[in-house]
Amino acid sequence: MTTSCTAALSTVASLRSLLFMVRSGSQCRCPQVTGRRKLVTPWRLSPRQPAYRYEQRSSNNDVRTTEVHLMAQHQQDTLIFKVSILSIAVMQATAQSIGGILNTMAEAMPHVDSTSISSLSTVPNLGCLAGLFLSPILCKVFGERRVTIVGLLGSILAGCAPMVLGAFVPIYISRLLLGFFFGIYTPLIVVLLSRFYRGDQLARMIGYENAIGSIGSSVCALVAGFLVVMGWQAGFAIYLLSAVPLVLFTLFVRLDGEGDGAGASDDAVDQAAINDATAAAVASKPRIPAAVWGLGAFLFCFFIFQLPIAYALGNRVFESGVAGESQTTASTIASTIYSCFTIIGIPVSIFFGAIRKRIGAWTLPFALVCNVIGFAALAYGSNTVMLFAGGLFSGVAFALVVPYAYTRVAEVSPPEVVSTSTTIAMLSLNLGVFCSPLVLPKVAAALGDGSAHLTMTISTVAFLAFAAVMTVVAAVSSKRGGEVIAAG
């Protein structure tokens, strides 16, 4: 009996040492799963111990190992867990949702020029850039769960601060801080989804995330419009909605290695094994794939030419003559078109996973062709039907391009650099948003009269070029069995 117990304990000790040694696998390119090995029996596991190891081997025999934890296996399949992670996306696109109350603010602050008041809807983008830069560093120091919770809590405080602030400068600073808190946690949505989901399921979840962001933006804009009747301060109460994802995420999302220390005694293993694993991990530190930089460059260019639908649409409607001589009517029609642009993206984002599964590598070329049709209709439309059709086609394209890019970033990046890769993609996106109104109108002015028609014509030509390039890439990738902008 004593001999059997000794043998059993020895076997368990060896297996638990193996938990740390499996981390020494080298990173590889385009790995294939070649084996699945159960490491220890489930009753011996704490939530922080891995239950399975997946070995992935590339054509040059490099091996990468991935550990699957019991806790992750169980919680990722529950509805409340999915809702809790996706709820983080509700407020990520609400910086511009206060646009409807800015006129009321301008009337209440006659000493502040209208340009400064209007900047309150865009200045969060600057704070967001700073947050995106710091997010990976903060995650390494404090962990992804804590950073997400702090970001959500900070967005409530900074977002609602104008309700009690009367001066413009403090309000401006609070909007910068709001963007910063958005920036530190929004890239973690894709990081967390890529940790728990793979393949088609990951694509579906990122599609849902994009749809939820659109819904949150629309709902907040609508609520702010109703609240403004009580004063412009009341409109900023929309940021109290961040309390919903804060509560859900805090209660129902647990990440391995960021718990309260439960099961620490089960994790006590031989220190030499830990040192060996650490040394191996440092020696094989993965790099950010070239595909991530390519996706970042694509997102930057895409948003440079996409954003005229936000800032040039009103002038384009007025130029088309459908509003007569009334600038107010033109603004109303433009707002309605933009609402259609946003609303059509919700169902498209929800079914993004199914669309990508069916057409695969052709998803991006298809989206870009839709954008060519949409911007051509906006640039040359002379009636409301064509203008609304342009908004709908462009909305379909936008709802496919963004989740596609984020899905590819998560798929081509090694787990250790998913956070940094996502940050690169989001920085590129935000830089494109920031630069578009500064660059594209000047290009249009240099090439012609600088009209909204010419601006959207330039975007149409740019998207036509993108579509041609991506069609060729998709054709080549399909023959190789890959996907557009895959890991090279």
mmCIF file of C-alpha atoms in Angstrom, residues 115-420:
data_model
loop_
_atom_site.group_PDB
_atom_site.id
_atom_site.type_symbol
_atom_site.label_atom_id
_atom_site.label_comp_id
_atom_site.label_asym_id
_atom_site.label_seq_id
_atom_site.Cartn_x
_atom_site.Cartn_y
_atom_site.Cartn_z
ATOM 1 C CA THR A 115 -15.721 75.182 -32.866
ATOM 2 C CA SER A 116 -14.483 74.449 -29.345
ATOM 3 C CA ILE A 117 -17.914 73.183 -28.334
ATOM 4 C CA SER A 118 -18.041 70.896 -31.380
ATOM 5 C CA SER A 119 -14.616 69.478 -30.495
ATOM 6 C CA LEU A 120 -16.092 67.899 -27.351
ATOM 7 C CA SER A 121 -17.412 65.061 -29.510
ATOM 8 C CA THR A 122 -14.033 64.373 -31.160
ATOM 9 C CA VAL A 123 -11.454 65.162 -28.470
ATOM 10 C CA PRO A 124 -11.980 61.749 -26.793
ATOM 11 C CA ASN A 125 -10.146 60.296 -29.808
ATOM 12 C CA LEU A 126 -6.933 61.984 -28.610
ATOM 13 C CA GLY A 127 -7.330 60.537 -25.128
ATOM 14 C CA CYS A 128 -8.118 57.176 -26.696
ATOM 15 C CA LEU A 129 -4.781 57.178 -28.536
ATOM 16 C CA ALA A 130 -2.930 57.675 -25.241
ATOM 17 C CA GLY A 131 -4.957 54.894 -23.625
ATOM 18 C CA LEU A 132 -4.237 52.526 -26.504
ATOM 19 C CA PHE A 133 -0.490 53.153 -26.148
ATOM 20 C CA LEU A 134 -0.547 52.435 -22.410
ATOM 21 C CA SER A 135 -3.012 49.534 -22.401
ATOM 22 C CA PRO A 136 -0.469 46.710 -23.050
ATOM 23 C CA ILE A 137 1.870 48.106 -20.375
ATOM 24 C CA LEU A 138 -0.910 48.394 -17.810
ATOM 25 C CA CYS A 139 -2.066 44.857 -18.596
ATOM 26 C CA LYS A 140 1.405 43.466 -17.956
ATOM 27 C CA VAL A 141 1.580 45.220 -14.588
ATOM 28 C CA PHE A 142 -1.981 44.863 -13.292
ATOM 29 C CA GLY A 143 -3.609 42.181 -15.450
ATOM 30 C CA GLU A 144 -6.321 42.404 -18.084
ATOM 31 C CA ARG A 145 -9.260 41.967 -15.707
ATOM 32 C CA ARG A 146 -8.214 44.780 -13.374
ATOM 33 C CA VAL A 147 -7.467 47.130 -16.286
ATOM 34 C CA THR A 148 -10.899 46.440 -17.783
ATOM 35 C CA ILE A 149 -12.659 47.113 -14.481
ATOM 36 C CA VAL A 150 -10.704 50.338 -13.908
ATOM 37 C CA GLY A 151 -11.414 51.443 -17.489
ATOM 38 C CA LEU A 152 -15.157 50.896 -17.092
ATOM 39 C CA LEU A 153 -15.234 52.633 -13.710
ATOM 40 C CA GLY A 154 -13.163 55.544 -15.030
ATOM 41 C CA SER A 155 -15.443 55.951 -18.048
ATOM 42 C CA ILE A 156 -18.426 56.338 -15.700
ATOM 43 C CA LEU A 157 -16.692 59.012 -13.621
ATOM 44 C CA ALA A 158 -15.158 60.932 -16.544
ATOM 45 C CA GLY A 159 -18.246 60.594 -18.725
ATOM 46 C CA CYS A 160 -20.628 61.892 -16.059
ATOM 47 C CA ALA A 161 -18.280 64.619 -14.760
ATOM 48 C CA PRO A 162 -19.804 67.354 -17.008
ATOM 49 C CA MET A 163 -23.069 66.887 -15.099
ATOM 50 C CA VAL A 164 -21.476 68.683 -12.129
ATOM 51 C CA LEU A 165 -18.936 70.840 -13.983
ATOM 52 C CA GLY A 166 -19.946 74.267 -15.229
ATOM 53 C CA ALA A 167 -16.753 75.541 -16.873
ATOM 54 C CA PHE A 168 -15.643 74.568 -20.366
ATOM 55 C CA VAL A 169 -11.999 73.705 -19.567
ATOM 56 C CA PRO A 170 -12.795 71.096 -16.871
ATOM 57 C CA ILE A 171 -15.409 69.589 -19.190
ATOM 58 C CA TYR A 172 -12.833 69.424 -21.986
ATOM 59 C CA ILE A 173 -10.375 67.642 -19.669
ATOM 60 C CA SER A 174 -13.055 65.182 -18.577
ATOM 61 C CA ARG A 175 -13.705 64.324 -22.236
ATOM 62 C CA LEU A 176 -9.995 63.670 -22.747
ATOM 63 C CA LEU A 177 -10.026 61.365 -19.715
ATOM 64 C CA LEU A 178 -13.112 59.601 -21.056
ATOM 65 C CA GLY A 179 -11.227 58.794 -24.246
ATOM 66 C CA PHE A 180 -8.237 57.599 -22.213
ATOM 67 C CA PHE A 181 -10.356 55.155 -20.198
ATOM 68 C CA PHE A 182 -12.030 53.947 -23.387
ATOM 69 C CA GLY A 183 -8.576 53.397 -24.873
ATOM 70 C CA ILE A 184 -7.213 51.236 -22.065
ATOM 71 C CA TYR A 185 -10.020 48.682 -22.140
ATOM 72 C CA THR A 186 -11.500 48.621 -25.655
ATOM 73 C CA PRO A 187 -8.598 46.631 -27.203
ATOM 74 C CA LEU A 188 -9.033 44.026 -24.479
ATOM 75 C CA ILE A 189 -12.418 43.012 -25.891
ATOM 76 C CA VAL A 190 -10.772 41.339 -28.887
ATOM 77 C CA VAL A 191 -7.970 39.992 -26.669
ATOM 78 C CA LEU A 192 -10.424 38.285 -24.325
ATOM 79 C CA LEU A 193 -12.557 36.919 -27.153
ATOM 80 C CA SER A 194 -9.474 35.440 -28.852
ATOM 81 C CA ARG A 195 -8.472 33.820 -25.556
ATOM 82 C CA PHE A 196 -11.714 31.895 -25.187
ATOM 83 C CA TYR A 197 -12.868 31.333 -28.774
ATOM 84 C CA ARG A 198 -11.361 30.126 -32.052
ATOM 85 C CA GLY A 199 -12.233 29.930 -35.728
ATOM 86 C CA ASP A 200 -15.829 30.501 -36.779
ATOM 87 C CA GLN A 201 -16.944 31.020 -33.192
ATOM 88 C CA LEU A 202 -14.396 33.814 -32.766
ATOM 89 C CA ALA A 203 -15.652 35.454 -35.974
ATOM 90 C CA ARG A 204 -19.240 35.269 -34.715
ATOM 91 C CA MET A 205 -18.340 36.781 -31.343
ATOM 92 C CA ILE A 206 -16.403 39.664 -32.926
ATOM 93 C CA GLY A 207 -19.363 40.258 -35.230
ATOM 94 C CA TYR A 208 -21.639 40.417 -32.186
ATOM 95 C CA GLU A 209 -19.195 42.814 -30.528
ATOM 96 C CA ASN A 210 -19.344 45.161 -33.505
ATOM 97 C CA ALA A 211 -23.156 44.992 -33.538
ATOM 98 C CA ILE A 212 -23.372 45.726 -29.817
ATOM 99 C CA GLY A 213 -21.113 48.754 -30.275
ATOM 100 C CA SER A 214 -23.460 50.087 -32.971
ATOM 101 C CA ILE A 215 -26.515 49.438 -30.813
ATOM 102 C CA GLY A 216 -24.899 51.154 -27.826
ATOM 103 C CA SER A 217 -24.010 54.204 -29.901
ATOM 104 C CA SER A 218 -27.524 54.489 -31.330
ATOM 105 C CA VAL A 219 -29.261 53.974 -27.980
ATOM 106 C CA CYS A 220 -27.036 56.501 -26.200
ATOM 107 C CA ALA A 221 -27.613 59.124 -28.901
ATOM 108 C CA LEU A 222 -31.370 58.565 -28.619
ATOM 109 C CA VAL A 223 -31.357 58.711 -24.802
ATOM 110 C CA ALA A 224 -29.191 61.852 -24.811
ATOM 111 C CA GLY A 225 -31.716 63.487 -27.130
ATOM 112 C CA PHE A 226 -34.511 62.813 -24.643
ATOM 113 C CA LEU A 227 -32.484 63.853 -21.587
ATOM 114 C CA VAL A 228 -31.430 67.202 -23.058
ATOM 115 C CA VAL A 229 -34.919 68.599 -22.382
ATOM 116 C CA MET A 230 -33.850 68.681 -18.717
ATOM 117 C CA GLY A 231 -30.715 70.654 -19.587
ATOM 118 C CA TRP A 232 -27.472 69.913 -21.397
ATOM 119 C CA GLN A 233 -25.908 68.505 -18.196
ATOM 120 C CA ALA A 234 -28.514 65.732 -18.103
ATOM 121 C CA GLY A 235 -27.413 64.503 -21.533
ATOM 122 C CA PHE A 236 -24.114 63.260 -20.096
ATOM 123 C CA ALA A 237 -26.012 60.824 -17.856
ATOM 124 C CA ILE A 238 -25.812 58.318 -20.728
ATOM 125 C CA TYR A 239 -22.401 57.273 -19.416
ATOM 126 C CA LEU A 240 -24.061 55.799 -16.336
ATOM 127 C CA LEU A 241 -24.921 52.905 -18.652
ATOM 128 C CA SER A 242 -21.296 51.776 -18.257
ATOM 129 C CA ALA A 243 -22.361 50.473 -14.846
ATOM 130 C CA VAL A 244 -24.104 47.551 -16.574
ATOM 131 C CA PRO A 245 -20.966 46.037 -18.182
ATOM 132 C CA LEU A 246 -18.977 46.930 -15.049
ATOM 133 C CA VAL A 247 -21.258 44.823 -12.841
ATOM 134 C CA LEU A 248 -21.542 41.952 -15.330
ATOM 135 C CA PHE A 249 -17.813 41.759 -16.013
ATOM 136 C CA THR A 250 -16.875 41.986 -12.328
ATOM 137 C CA LEU A 251 -19.294 39.261 -11.251
ATOM 138 C CA PHE A 252 -19.141 36.748 -14.076
ATOM 139 C CA VAL A 253 -15.732 36.934 -15.785
ATOM 140 C CA ARG A 254 -12.725 35.279 -14.190
ATOM 141 C CA LEU A 255 -9.366 35.103 -15.936
ATOM 142 C CA ASP A 256 -6.711 32.488 -15.234
ATOM 143 C CA GLY A 257 -3.830 33.809 -13.172
ATOM 144 C CA GLU A 258 -5.776 36.853 -11.924
ATOM 145 C CA GLY A 259 -7.816 35.215 -9.204
ATOM 146 C CA ASP A 260 -7.727 35.768 -5.481
ATOM 147 C CA GLY A 261 -5.092 33.170 -4.925
ATOM 148 C CA ALA A 262 -7.390 30.185 -4.538
ATOM 149 C CA GLY A 263 -5.619 26.962 -5.251
ATOM 150 C CA ALA A 264 -2.214 28.487 -4.702
ATOM 151 C CA SER A 265 -1.102 25.471 -2.710
ATOM 152 C CA ASP A 266 -1.975 23.236 -5.677
ATOM 153 C CA ASP A 267 0.330 25.303 -7.890
ATOM 154 C CA ALA A 268 3.431 24.766 -5.769
ATOM 155 C CA VAL A 269 5.863 22.890 -8.022
ATOM 156 C CA ASP A 270 9.526 22.411 -8.389
ATOM 157 C CA GLN A 271 11.236 25.821 -8.755
ATOM 158 C CA ALA A 272 13.739 24.458 -11.227
ATOM 159 C CA ALA A 273 10.900 23.573 -13.613
ATOM 160 C CA ILE A 274 9.584 27.120 -13.346
ATOM 161 C CA ASN A 275 13.015 28.575 -14.081
ATOM 162 C CA ASP A 276 13.466 26.293 -17.092
ATOM 163 C CA ALA A 277 10.060 27.269 -18.460
ATOM 164 C CA THR A 278 10.743 30.970 -17.927
ATOM 165 C CA ALA A 279 14.110 30.785 -19.664
ATOM 166 C CA ALA A 280 12.579 28.921 -22.598
ATOM 167 C CA ALA A 281 9.764 31.444 -22.886
ATOM 168 C CA VAL A 282 12.215 34.350 -22.956
ATOM 169 C CA ALA A 283 14.369 32.594 -25.544
ATOM 170 C CA SER A 284 11.370 32.045 -27.835
ATOM 171 C CA LYS A 285 9.641 35.405 -27.325
ATOM 172 C CA PRO A 286 7.234 35.808 -30.250
ATOM 173 C CA ARG A 287 7.228 38.789 -32.557
ATOM 174 C CA ILE A 288 4.297 40.702 -33.957
ATOM 175 C CA PRO A 289 3.511 39.121 -37.355
ATOM 176 C CA ALA A 290 3.987 41.198 -40.485
ATOM 177 C CA ALA A 291 0.309 40.597 -41.281
ATOM 178 C CA VAL A 292 -0.667 42.705 -38.263
ATOM 179 C CA TRP A 293 1.282 45.684 -39.606
ATOM 180 C CA GLY A 294 -0.364 45.139 -42.989
ATOM 181 C CA LEU A 295 -3.805 45.105 -41.400
ATOM 182 C CA GLY A 296 -2.924 48.245 -39.457
ATOM 183 C CA ALA A 297 -1.896 50.049 -42.643
ATOM 184 C CA PHE A 298 -5.085 48.896 -44.354
ATOM 185 C CA LEU A 299 -7.294 50.145 -41.487
ATOM 186 C CA PHE A 300 -5.529 53.517 -41.503
ATOM 187 C CA CYS A 301 -6.130 53.977 -45.238
ATOM 188 C CA PHE A 302 -9.663 52.591 -45.043
ATOM 189 C CA PHE A 303 -10.753 55.117 -42.420
ATOM 190 C CA ILE A 304 -9.034 57.993 -44.205
ATOM 191 C CA PHE A 305 -11.419 57.449 -47.127
ATOM 192 C CA GLN A 306 -14.416 56.126 -45.154
ATOM 193 C CA LEU A 307 -14.900 59.046 -42.789
ATOM 194 C CA PRO A 308 -16.308 61.552 -45.349
ATOM 195 C CA ILE A 309 -19.626 59.804 -44.804
ATOM 196 C CA ALA A 310 -19.589 61.420 -41.356
ATOM 197 C CA TYR A 311 -18.243 64.935 -41.969
ATOM 198 C CA ALA A 312 -19.020 65.600 -45.663
ATOM 199 C CA LEU A 313 -22.444 64.010 -45.998
ATOM 200 C CA GLY A 314 -24.412 67.122 -45.014
ATOM 201 C CA ASN A 315 -22.670 69.259 -47.630
ATOM 202 C CA ARG A 316 -23.068 66.530 -50.253
ATOM 203 C CA VAL A 317 -26.839 66.355 -49.643
ATOM 204 C CA PHE A 318 -27.036 70.142 -49.970
ATOM 205 C CA GLU A 319 -24.986 70.060 -53.202
ATOM 206 C CA SER A 320 -27.290 67.405 -54.680
ATOM 207 C CA GLY A 321 -30.247 69.791 -54.499
ATOM 208 C CA VAL A 322 -32.638 67.328 -52.837
ATOM 209 C CA ALA A 323 -33.024 69.695 -49.868
ATOM 210 C CA GLY A 324 -33.657 72.790 -51.960
ATOM 211 C CA GLU A 325 -31.992 75.854 -50.493
ATOM 212 C CA SER A 326 -32.399 74.773 -46.862
ATOM 213 C CA GLN A 327 -29.235 73.795 -45.029
ATOM 214 C CA THR A 328 -31.373 72.614 -42.105
ATOM 215 C CA THR A 329 -33.288 70.205 -44.331
ATOM 216 C CA ALA A 330 -30.004 68.952 -45.790
ATOM 217 C CA SER A 331 -28.685 68.291 -42.276
ATOM 218 C CA THR A 332 -31.852 66.392 -41.379
ATOM 219 C CA ILE A 333 -31.633 64.207 -44.493
ATOM 220 C CA ALA A 334 -27.916 63.599 -43.893
ATOM 221 C CA SER A 335 -28.591 62.576 -40.281
ATOM 222 C CA THR A 336 -31.253 60.132 -41.447
ATOM 223 C CA ILE A 337 -28.904 58.634 -44.050
ATOM 224 C CA TYR A 338 -26.189 58.244 -41.427
ATOM 225 C CA SER A 339 -28.692 56.560 -39.095
ATOM 226 C CA CYS A 340 -29.474 54.066 -41.873
ATOM 227 C CA PHE A 341 -25.725 53.573 -42.341
ATOM 228 C CA THR A 342 -25.442 52.634 -38.645
ATOM 229 C CA ILE A 343 -28.626 50.564 -38.385
ATOM 230 C CA ILE A 344 -27.911 48.355 -41.424
ATOM 231 C CA GLY A 345 -24.588 47.474 -39.820
ATOM 232 C CA ILE A 346 -26.274 45.832 -36.831
ATOM 233 C CA PRO A 347 -27.776 42.773 -38.609
ATOM 234 C CA VAL A 348 -24.753 42.512 -40.917
ATOM 235 C CA SER A 349 -22.422 42.405 -37.900
ATOM 236 C CA ILE A 350 -24.617 39.814 -36.176
ATOM 237 C CA PHE A 351 -24.366 37.514 -39.206
ATOM 238 C CA PHE A 352 -20.724 38.336 -39.907
ATOM 239 C CA GLY A 353 -19.556 34.910 -38.720
ATOM 240 C CA ALA A 354 -21.923 33.107 -41.091
ATOM 241 C CA ILE A 355 -20.984 35.393 -43.994
ATOM 242 C CA ARG A 356 -17.272 34.874 -43.455
ATOM 243 C CA LYS A 357 -17.730 31.118 -43.097
ATOM 244 C CA ARG A 358 -19.528 30.966 -46.440
ATOM 245 C CA ILE A 359 -17.354 33.246 -48.603
ATOM 246 C CA GLY A 360 -14.086 33.061 -46.634
ATOM 247 C CA ALA A 361 -11.243 34.929 -48.322
ATOM 248 C CA TRP A 362 -13.697 36.882 -50.474
ATOM 249 C CA THR A 363 -15.257 38.679 -47.493
ATOM 250 C CA LEU A 364 -12.955 41.691 -47.741
ATOM 251 C CA PRO A 365 -13.193 42.147 -51.544
ATOM 252 C CA PHE A 366 -16.984 41.829 -51.300
ATOM 253 C CA ALA A 367 -17.112 44.512 -48.595
ATOM 254 C CA LEU A 368 -14.902 46.861 -50.613
ATOM 255 C CA VAL A 369 -17.050 46.430 -53.730
ATOM 256 C CA CYS A 370 -20.089 47.355 -51.612
ATOM 257 C CA ASN A 371 -18.231 50.468 -50.501
ATOM 258 C CA VAL A 372 -17.405 51.403 -54.101
ATOM 259 C CA ILE A 373 -21.112 51.189 -54.971
ATOM 260 C CA GLY A 374 -22.081 53.097 -51.837
ATOM 261 C CA PHE A 375 -19.662 55.994 -52.263
ATOM 262 C CA ALA A 376 -20.363 56.232 -55.999
ATOM 263 C CA ALA A 377 -24.068 56.606 -55.202
ATOM 264 C CA LEU A 378 -23.298 59.232 -52.562
ATOM 265 C CA ALA A 379 -20.932 61.138 -54.850
ATOM 266 C CA TYR A 380 -23.194 61.184 -57.915
ATOM 267 C CA GLY A 381 -26.682 60.731 -56.452
ATOM 268 C CA SER A 382 -29.158 63.419 -57.449
ATOM 269 C CA ASN A 383 -32.178 62.098 -55.561
ATOM 270 C CA THR A 384 -32.890 60.759 -52.091
ATOM 271 C CA VAL A 385 -33.226 57.150 -53.277
ATOM 272 C CA MET A 386 -29.653 57.051 -54.573
ATOM 273 C CA LEU A 387 -28.305 58.837 -51.502
ATOM 274 C CA PHE A 388 -30.041 56.450 -49.111
ATOM 275 C CA ALA A 389 -28.899 53.462 -51.188
ATOM 276 C CA GLY A 390 -25.338 54.755 -50.959
ATOM 277 C CA GLY A 391 -25.593 54.980 -47.183
ATOM 278 C CA LEU A 392 -26.932 51.414 -46.951
ATOM 279 C CA PHE A 393 -24.231 49.902 -49.199
ATOM 280 C CA SER A 394 -21.512 51.729 -47.285
ATOM 281 C CA GLY A 395 -23.014 50.559 -43.984
ATOM 282 C CA VAL A 396 -22.833 46.938 -45.139
ATOM 283 C CA ALA A 397 -19.181 47.403 -46.093
ATOM 284 C CA PHE A 398 -18.258 49.039 -42.798
ATOM 285 C CA ALA A 399 -19.972 46.272 -40.796
ATOM 286 C CA LEU A 400 -17.883 43.642 -42.598
ATOM 287 C CA VAL A 401 -14.472 45.314 -42.790
ATOM 288 C CA VAL A 402 -14.015 46.175 -39.106
ATOM 289 C CA PRO A 403 -14.844 42.757 -37.572
ATOM 290 C CA TYR A 404 -12.939 41.040 -40.389
ATOM 291 C CA ALA A 405 -9.797 43.015 -39.583
ATOM 292 C CA TYR A 406 -10.052 42.367 -35.841
ATOM 293 C CA THR A 407 -10.700 38.660 -36.408
ATOM 294 C CA ARG A 408 -7.632 38.326 -38.622
ATOM 295 C CA VAL A 409 -5.485 40.198 -36.092
ATOM 296 C CA ALA A 410 -6.545 37.738 -33.388
ATOM 297 C CA GLU A 411 -6.002 34.716 -35.643
ATOM 298 C CA VAL A 412 -2.542 35.545 -36.986
ATOM 299 C CA SER A 413 -1.056 36.729 -33.670
ATOM 300 C CA PRO A 414 0.563 34.382 -31.131
ATOM 301 C CA PRO A 415 -1.329 34.466 -27.802
ATOM 302 C CA GLU A 416 1.458 36.407 -26.102
ATOM 303 C CA VAL A 417 1.152 39.404 -28.449
ATOM 304 C CA VAL A 418 -2.591 39.492 -29.180
ATOM 305 C CA SER A 419 -2.978 42.499 -26.872
ATOM 306 C CA THR A 420 -0.195 44.442 -28.603
#
